[in-house]
Structure formats: C-alpha cells, structure tokens
XYZ file of N, CA and C in Angstrom:
471
model
N 6.545 -54.565 41.910
C 7.811 -54.045 41.130
C 7.318 -53.631 39.468
N 6.454 -54.932 38.767
C 5.770 -54.626 37.590
C 5.204 -53.537 37.638
N 4.148 -52.883 38.793
C 3.240 -51.952 38.314
C 4.490 -50.417 38.238
N 5.492 -50.380 38.888
C 6.674 -49.570 39.230
C 7.087 -48.839 37.509
N 7.244 -50.422 37.018
C 8.004 -50.620 35.317
C 6.814 -50.075 34.828
N 5.613 -50.674 34.385
C 4.219 -50.306 33.576
C 4.569 -48.249 33.924
N 4.313 -48.055 35.207
C 4.056 -46.802 35.200
C 5.353 -46.069 34.713
N 6.445 -46.382 34.772
C 7.833 -45.922 33.844
C 7.989 -45.724 32.552
N 7.264 -46.960 32.426
C 7.136 -46.847 30.840
C 6.191 -45.831 30.321
N 4.946 -45.523 31.013
C 3.705 -45.156 30.651
C 4.713 -43.157 30.777
N 5.069 -43.109 31.390
C 5.926 -41.905 31.737
C 6.975 -41.363 30.624
N 7.347 -42.349 30.351
C 8.462 -41.962 29.516
C 7.996 -41.849 27.898
N 6.858 -43.042 27.760
C 6.038 -42.153 26.281
C 5.525 -40.961 26.602
N 4.702 -40.425 27.558
C 4.159 -39.339 27.473
C 5.188 -38.042 27.461
N 6.334 -38.351 28.055
C 7.365 -36.966 27.967
C 8.143 -36.965 26.330
N 8.001 -38.444 26.066
C 8.391 -38.393 24.311
C 7.860 -37.921 23.740
N 6.317 -37.837 23.655
C 5.646 -37.451 22.907
C 5.265 -35.977 23.196
N 5.603 -35.322 24.307
C 5.231 -34.257 24.184
C 6.705 -33.303 23.890
N 7.956 -34.107 23.447
C 8.725 -33.256 23.379
C 9.125 -33.849 21.671
N 7.941 -33.783 20.736
C 8.176 -33.989 19.314
C 8.722 -32.787 18.784
N 9.276 -33.231 17.415
C 10.178 -32.026 16.649
C 9.040 -30.829 16.309
N 9.162 -29.696 16.215
C 8.450 -28.736 15.932
C 7.852 -29.461 14.295
N 6.414 -28.537 13.820
C 5.920 -28.859 12.708
C 6.831 -27.948 11.691
N 7.158 -28.728 10.978
C 7.966 -28.411 9.394
C 7.325 -28.255 8.039
N 6.845 -26.989 7.926
C 6.400 -26.699 6.790
C 7.044 -27.027 5.688
N 6.254 -27.139 4.322
C 6.937 -27.428 3.267
C 7.545 -26.066 2.374
N 8.015 -26.037 1.674
C 8.432 -24.924 1.004
C 7.350 -24.467 0.386
N 6.796 -23.029 0.569
C 5.837 -22.388 -0.119
C 6.402 -22.582 -2.124
N 5.296 -23.379 -2.183
C 5.253 -23.840 -3.756
C 3.549 -24.038 -4.302
N 2.523 -23.422 -4.092
C 1.363 -23.649 -4.144
C 1.236 -22.610 -4.724
N -0.024 -22.595 -5.286
C -0.652 -20.952 -6.243
C -2.281 -20.869 -5.563
N -2.745 -19.735 -5.552
C -3.935 -19.805 -5.320
C -4.931 -19.538 -6.569
N -6.492 -19.423 -6.476
C -7.058 -19.210 -8.312
C -8.124 -17.955 -7.744
N -8.243 -17.138 -8.066
C -9.004 -16.184 -8.266
C -10.169 -16.178 -9.567
N -11.704 -16.586 -9.527
C -12.448 -16.463 -10.597
C -13.206 -15.117 -10.727
N -12.747 -14.945 -11.704
C -13.529 -13.107 -12.452
C -14.624 -13.200 -13.208
N -15.598 -12.802 -12.871
C -16.672 -12.730 -13.793
C -17.437 -11.722 -13.869
N -18.001 -11.066 -14.808
C -18.612 -9.829 -15.212
C -20.320 -10.199 -15.121
N -20.791 -8.998 -14.325
C -22.238 -8.673 -13.924
C -23.128 -8.696 -15.156
N -22.165 -8.193 -16.090
C -22.726 -8.192 -17.850
C -22.146 -8.669 -18.763
N -21.566 -9.971 -18.802
C -20.497 -10.972 -19.761
C -20.884 -9.681 -21.361
N -19.388 -9.170 -21.541
C -19.511 -9.067 -23.065
C -17.928 -9.320 -23.218
N -17.772 -9.440 -24.576
C -16.667 -9.751 -25.614
C -15.478 -8.943 -25.846
N -15.894 -7.420 -25.523
C -15.258 -6.544 -26.014
C -14.115 -5.716 -24.685
N -14.137 -6.645 -23.657
C -13.589 -5.885 -22.621
C -12.133 -6.639 -22.459
N -11.387 -5.513 -21.855
C -9.732 -6.395 -21.534
C -9.914 -5.605 -19.903
N -9.378 -6.658 -18.619
C -9.338 -6.922 -17.457
C -7.671 -6.426 -17.219
N -7.731 -5.692 -16.377
C -6.419 -5.360 -15.713
C -6.651 -5.309 -14.084
N -5.542 -6.038 -13.791
C -5.673 -6.296 -12.453
C -4.326 -5.955 -11.334
N -4.381 -5.949 -10.268
C -3.310 -5.896 -9.436
C -3.753 -6.384 -8.074
N -2.943 -7.526 -7.729
C -2.982 -8.269 -6.546
C -1.917 -7.846 -5.747
N -1.354 -6.802 -5.456
C 0.076 -6.279 -4.314
C -0.436 -4.964 -4.328
N -0.418 -5.335 -2.716
C -0.772 -4.451 -1.882
C -0.220 -2.787 -2.226
N -1.235 -1.819 -2.424
C -0.379 -0.556 -3.121
C -0.061 -0.514 -4.404
N -0.336 -1.523 -5.032
C -0.314 -1.109 -6.548
C -1.721 -1.265 -7.229
N -1.647 0.093 -8.284
C -2.609 0.054 -9.182
C -2.690 -0.226 -10.673
N -3.722 -0.737 -11.357
C -3.757 -1.149 -12.758
C -3.421 -0.210 -13.215
N -2.310 -0.782 -14.590
C -2.398 0.125 -15.694
C -2.224 -0.684 -17.117
N -3.184 0.398 -17.927
C -3.051 -0.265 -19.520
C -1.787 -0.434 -20.051
N -1.502 -1.417 -20.502
C -0.349 -2.070 -21.137
C -0.021 -1.078 -22.572
N -0.643 -0.074 -23.001
C -0.251 1.165 -23.702
C 0.658 2.049 -22.658
N 0.685 2.030 -21.150
C 1.466 2.731 -20.373
C 2.988 2.317 -20.116
N 2.954 1.423 -20.693
C 4.181 0.593 -20.743
C 4.874 1.124 -21.703
N 6.910 0.880 -21.624
C 8.097 0.727 -22.583
C 7.505 -0.775 -23.140
N 8.133 -0.219 -24.856
C 7.557 -1.462 -25.994
C 8.351 -2.404 -25.433
N 9.624 -2.746 -24.624
C 10.200 -3.479 -24.388
C 10.221 -4.321 -23.194
N 9.324 -3.981 -22.392
C 8.491 -4.481 -21.154
C 7.601 -5.523 -21.198
N 7.677 -6.241 -20.140
C 6.886 -7.464 -20.782
C 5.516 -6.888 -20.196
N 4.306 -7.787 -19.904
C 2.883 -8.103 -19.932
C 2.770 -7.415 -18.435
N 4.116 -6.967 -17.673
C 3.355 -6.823 -16.114
C 3.075 -5.256 -16.428
N 1.945 -4.893 -15.125
C 1.435 -3.694 -15.474
C 1.802 -2.816 -14.093
N 2.395 -3.388 -13.180
C 2.917 -2.742 -11.699
C 4.300 -2.888 -11.571
N 4.767 -2.679 -10.810
C 6.524 -2.448 -10.460
C 6.902 -3.839 -10.125
N 5.957 -4.533 -9.522
C 6.051 -6.001 -9.298
C 5.350 -6.746 -10.354
N 5.688 -7.847 -10.092
C 5.637 -9.185 -10.661
C 4.287 -10.009 -10.433
N 3.650 -8.909 -9.820
C 1.949 -9.477 -9.549
C 0.765 -9.020 -10.248
N 1.494 -8.066 -11.284
C -0.183 -7.290 -11.769
C 0.372 -7.382 -13.163
N -0.883 -7.951 -14.082
C -0.789 -7.898 -15.355
C -1.896 -7.393 -15.963
N -2.018 -6.863 -17.613
C -2.967 -6.712 -18.002
C -3.105 -7.460 -19.081
N -4.218 -8.072 -19.334
C -4.622 -9.312 -20.531
C -5.455 -8.583 -21.317
N -5.475 -8.378 -22.620
C -6.683 -7.765 -23.502
C -6.964 -9.180 -24.650
N -8.008 -9.571 -24.201
C -8.276 -10.558 -25.386
C -8.373 -10.233 -26.695
N -8.163 -11.153 -27.512
C -8.416 -11.036 -28.998
C -8.594 -12.208 -29.790
N -9.210 -11.906 -31.156
C -9.630 -13.213 -31.479
C -8.573 -14.115 -31.743
N -7.387 -13.352 -32.241
C -6.054 -14.140 -32.421
C -5.387 -14.927 -31.231
N -5.574 -14.243 -29.903
C -4.582 -14.457 -29.175
C -5.917 -14.273 -27.725
N -6.210 -15.344 -27.145
C -7.297 -15.646 -26.075
C -6.212 -14.809 -24.815
N -6.848 -14.380 -24.334
C -6.355 -13.149 -23.195
C -5.652 -14.489 -21.880
N -4.496 -14.374 -21.881
C -3.575 -14.861 -21.655
C -2.431 -14.409 -21.054
N -1.573 -14.186 -20.023
C -0.513 -13.872 -19.702
C 0.329 -14.211 -18.746
N 1.480 -14.674 -18.487
C 1.735 -15.534 -17.757
C 3.597 -14.780 -17.594
N 3.855 -14.280 -16.338
C 5.162 -13.541 -15.915
C 5.639 -14.496 -15.444
N 5.641 -15.875 -15.040
C 6.136 -16.555 -14.314
C 5.794 -16.712 -13.098
N 5.106 -15.402 -12.422
C 4.608 -15.653 -11.025
C 3.050 -16.040 -11.140
N 2.197 -15.428 -11.992
C 0.749 -15.727 -11.816
C 0.230 -15.564 -13.229
N -0.717 -16.290 -13.765
C -1.168 -16.232 -15.054
C -3.064 -15.981 -14.968
N -3.023 -15.053 -15.912
C -4.694 -14.582 -15.832
C -5.198 -15.474 -17.278
N -6.079 -15.819 -17.657
C -6.949 -16.206 -18.496
C -8.232 -16.344 -18.543
N -8.773 -16.325 -19.813
C -10.157 -16.332 -20.144
C -10.372 -14.546 -20.742
N -11.569 -14.656 -20.469
C -12.359 -13.201 -21.322
C -13.656 -12.988 -20.756
N -13.981 -11.899 -20.876
C -15.510 -11.097 -20.391
C -16.974 -11.668 -20.641
N -16.900 -12.771 -21.775
C -17.486 -13.605 -21.663
C -18.078 -14.757 -20.694
N -16.771 -15.509 -20.679
C -16.720 -16.647 -19.721
C -16.197 -16.461 -18.380
N -15.757 -15.437 -18.333
C -14.811 -15.119 -17.210
C -13.410 -15.527 -17.301
N -12.831 -15.010 -16.395
C -11.544 -15.264 -15.890
C -11.016 -16.101 -14.902
N -9.946 -16.448 -15.481
C -8.963 -17.481 -14.042
C -7.758 -16.671 -13.692
N -7.393 -16.327 -12.480
C -6.232 -15.671 -11.983
C -5.431 -16.289 -11.435
N -4.445 -17.286 -11.821
C -3.367 -18.180 -10.457
C -2.180 -17.072 -10.546
N -2.556 -17.042 -8.606
C -1.257 -15.882 -8.293
C -0.854 -16.649 -7.122
N 0.931 -16.472 -6.865
C 1.479 -16.883 -6.018
C 1.575 -16.257 -4.857
N 1.589 -14.963 -4.781
C 1.431 -14.071 -3.494
C 0.034 -12.960 -3.783
N -0.168 -12.130 -3.177
C -0.994 -11.092 -3.151
C -1.964 -10.503 -1.733
N -1.956 -9.420 -1.652
C -2.993 -8.824 -0.652
C -4.274 -9.323 -0.643
N -4.908 -9.489 0.223
C -6.544 -9.191 0.314
C -7.211 -8.512 -0.527
N -6.917 -7.489 -0.714
C -7.467 -6.162 -1.632
C -7.022 -6.555 -3.060
N -7.951 -7.274 -4.095
C -7.505 -6.586 -5.678
C -7.943 -5.325 -6.303
N -7.366 -4.805 -6.750
C -7.644 -3.687 -7.730
C -7.712 -4.169 -8.980
N -8.559 -3.438 -9.742
C -9.296 -4.045 -11.107
C -9.892 -2.820 -11.986
N -9.632 -2.860 -13.096
C -9.844 -2.086 -14.346
C -10.535 -2.536 -15.145
N -11.850 -2.008 -15.830
C -12.445 -2.810 -17.234
C -12.133 -1.935 -18.164
N -12.056 -2.099 -18.967
C -11.382 -1.694 -20.304
C -12.308 -2.076 -21.521
N -13.154 -1.344 -22.113
C -13.653 -1.397 -23.247
C -12.512 -1.381 -24.611
N -12.757 -2.130 -25.460
C -11.968 -1.886 -26.939
C -11.370 -0.765 -27.449
N -12.459 0.457 -26.922
C -12.108 1.543 -27.351
C -11.496 2.532 -26.651
N -11.128 1.319 -25.383
C -10.386 2.173 -24.771
C -10.842 3.168 -23.394
N -12.218 2.662 -23.379
C -13.408 3.475 -22.543
C -12.685 2.586 -21.309
N -12.814 3.153 -19.701
C -12.932 2.624 -18.361
C -14.043 2.273 -18.492
N -14.763 1.260 -18.194
C -16.569 1.223 -17.902
C -16.500 0.611 -16.591
N -15.311 0.533 -15.817
C -15.497 0.413 -14.218
C -13.903 0.510 -13.533
N -14.157 0.610 -12.290
C -12.591 0.158 -11.663
C -12.817 0.468 -10.387
N -12.313 0.044 -9.455
C -12.317 -0.357 -7.838
C -11.149 -1.682 -7.426
N -12.043 -1.642 -5.794
C -11.233 -2.903 -5.446
C -12.092 -3.755 -4.699
N -11.479 -5.061 -4.890
C -12.843 -5.668 -4.331
C -11.845 -6.713 -3.424
N -12.569 -7.191 -2.198
C -11.868 -8.400 -1.560
C -12.403 -9.423 -0.988
N -11.515 -10.231 -1.717
C -12.205 -11.973 -2.271
C -12.182 -11.938 -0.747
N -13.133 -13.150 -0.734
C -13.414 -14.127 0.555
C -12.870 -15.487 0.236
N -11.717 -15.411 0.471
C -10.596 -16.445 0.424
C -10.723 -17.893 1.080
N -11.179 -18.632 0.386
C -11.373 -20.420 1.098
C -9.805 -21.174 0.762
N -9.471 -21.634 2.172
C -8.207 -22.445 1.653
C -8.749 -23.935 1.204
N -8.017 -24.258 0.173
C -8.610 -25.736 -0.354
C -7.647 -26.630 -0.201
N -6.218 -26.606 0.540
C -5.041 -27.448 0.707
C -4.331 -27.182 1.486
N -3.461 -27.705 1.797
C -2.443 -27.410 2.785
C -2.816 -27.920 4.450
N -2.624 -27.286 5.145
C -2.894 -26.881 6.463
C -3.563 -25.743 6.983
N -4.367 -25.264 8.403
C -3.569 -24.250 9.162
C -2.888 -23.406 9.707
N -1.784 -24.490 10.038
C -0.801 -23.819 10.489
C 0.429 -23.781 9.291
N 0.602 -23.866 8.345
C 1.152 -24.006 7.386
C 0.554 -22.941 5.928
N -0.798 -22.968 5.879
C -1.498 -22.398 4.367
C -1.309 -23.401 3.602
N -1.885 -22.986 2.286
C -1.773 -23.743 1.485
C -2.887 -22.611 0.486
N -3.158 -23.686 -0.683
C -3.941 -23.026 -1.873
C -5.225 -22.298 -1.479
N -5.376 -20.960 -1.924
C -6.519 -20.737 -1.598
C -7.749 -20.651 -3.449
N -8.719 -20.356 -2.974
C -9.863 -20.041 -3.733
C -10.926 -19.171 -3.726
N -11.220 -17.875 -4.518
C -12.273 -16.972 -3.991
C -13.010 -16.965 -5.611
N -13.964 -16.047 -5.635
C -14.810 -16.134 -6.833
C -15.296 -14.314 -6.256
N -14.800 -13.222 -7.653
C -15.761 -12.062 -7.451
C -16.614 -11.747 -8.614
N -17.136 -11.146 -8.944
C -18.091 -10.345 -10.028
C -18.057 -8.535 -10.109
N -17.689 -8.973 -11.083
C -17.127 -6.972 -11.428
C -18.402 -6.603 -12.151
N -18.387 -4.916 -12.229
C -19.374 -4.465 -13.306
C -20.537 -4.133 -12.318
C-alpha cells in the first residue's frame, strides 16, 4: 500500500510540473546600445543615422524649422551635429545619440532593424561616407525566450 501511495504522489508531482503556467515576459522596457567609431577619427564630422527599416538619414537642414531633431518620418532616426557649445546629443524620447567623431558615438535605441543606415557629413556639408552596416548584435541581458538589451560595435569610414 505504501508503494502505491509513493507512486501516486510522484505521478501527481510530475503532472503538476508539466502543467506549469506559460512563460510570462516582462513588458518591453529595455534599450540596446550601438557603439559607432570612425576608422579615421576627426572632430568636424556629423553623424546621421537611421535604425528603422526602410528609412534613410537626412540632414537637419532638410527638416522644417519647428520639427524636432528626428530625421526620418519615424521617431527612430536622429541627426546629431557636435559643436563646441553643445556636444552631439539628441534625445527624442525613444533613443539617444551622444559623442563625437573623435571618441565615437553611443547610440541608445528601443527598436530598430538589423540594418543601420548612416551618413558622415563634414562641417562644410560635404558627405564623406554613407551606406548601411549590419551590426553583430549580442544580447547582454534578459533571456532567449523574452529578448533583452543588446550591444554592438561598428566602425565607419
């Protein structure tokens, strides 16, 4: 009788464990960081980025005067132009870009495609380089099931 009782208890424990609640992921509230460096650092460069699939970087001058620093039709694109009085930093509530052409930029994003479109513009307005890069994103938090913050580094120019 004792053997049957132990077997029944083991069976109940096994069936309960297999019927556990599904994995509940937390609300998405993490950001990812892209580090952008120049192959040949210089201090007179503006970085224009676009991280949303299908958009392309635009210069700030192409935006209406009352438009925020967003450079695409989405909130995922920004132009940051460093000046001596105001270091390159733009924050539209979705992501932030800070840094310069000497030390590189740190881009914090909430969303974005796997491809990052960029344009490097000299202080005289000449486009020095433009194109797309595919960062090698590495998850640095969260879980495989739920996702989490990612980091990547790219070198431009």
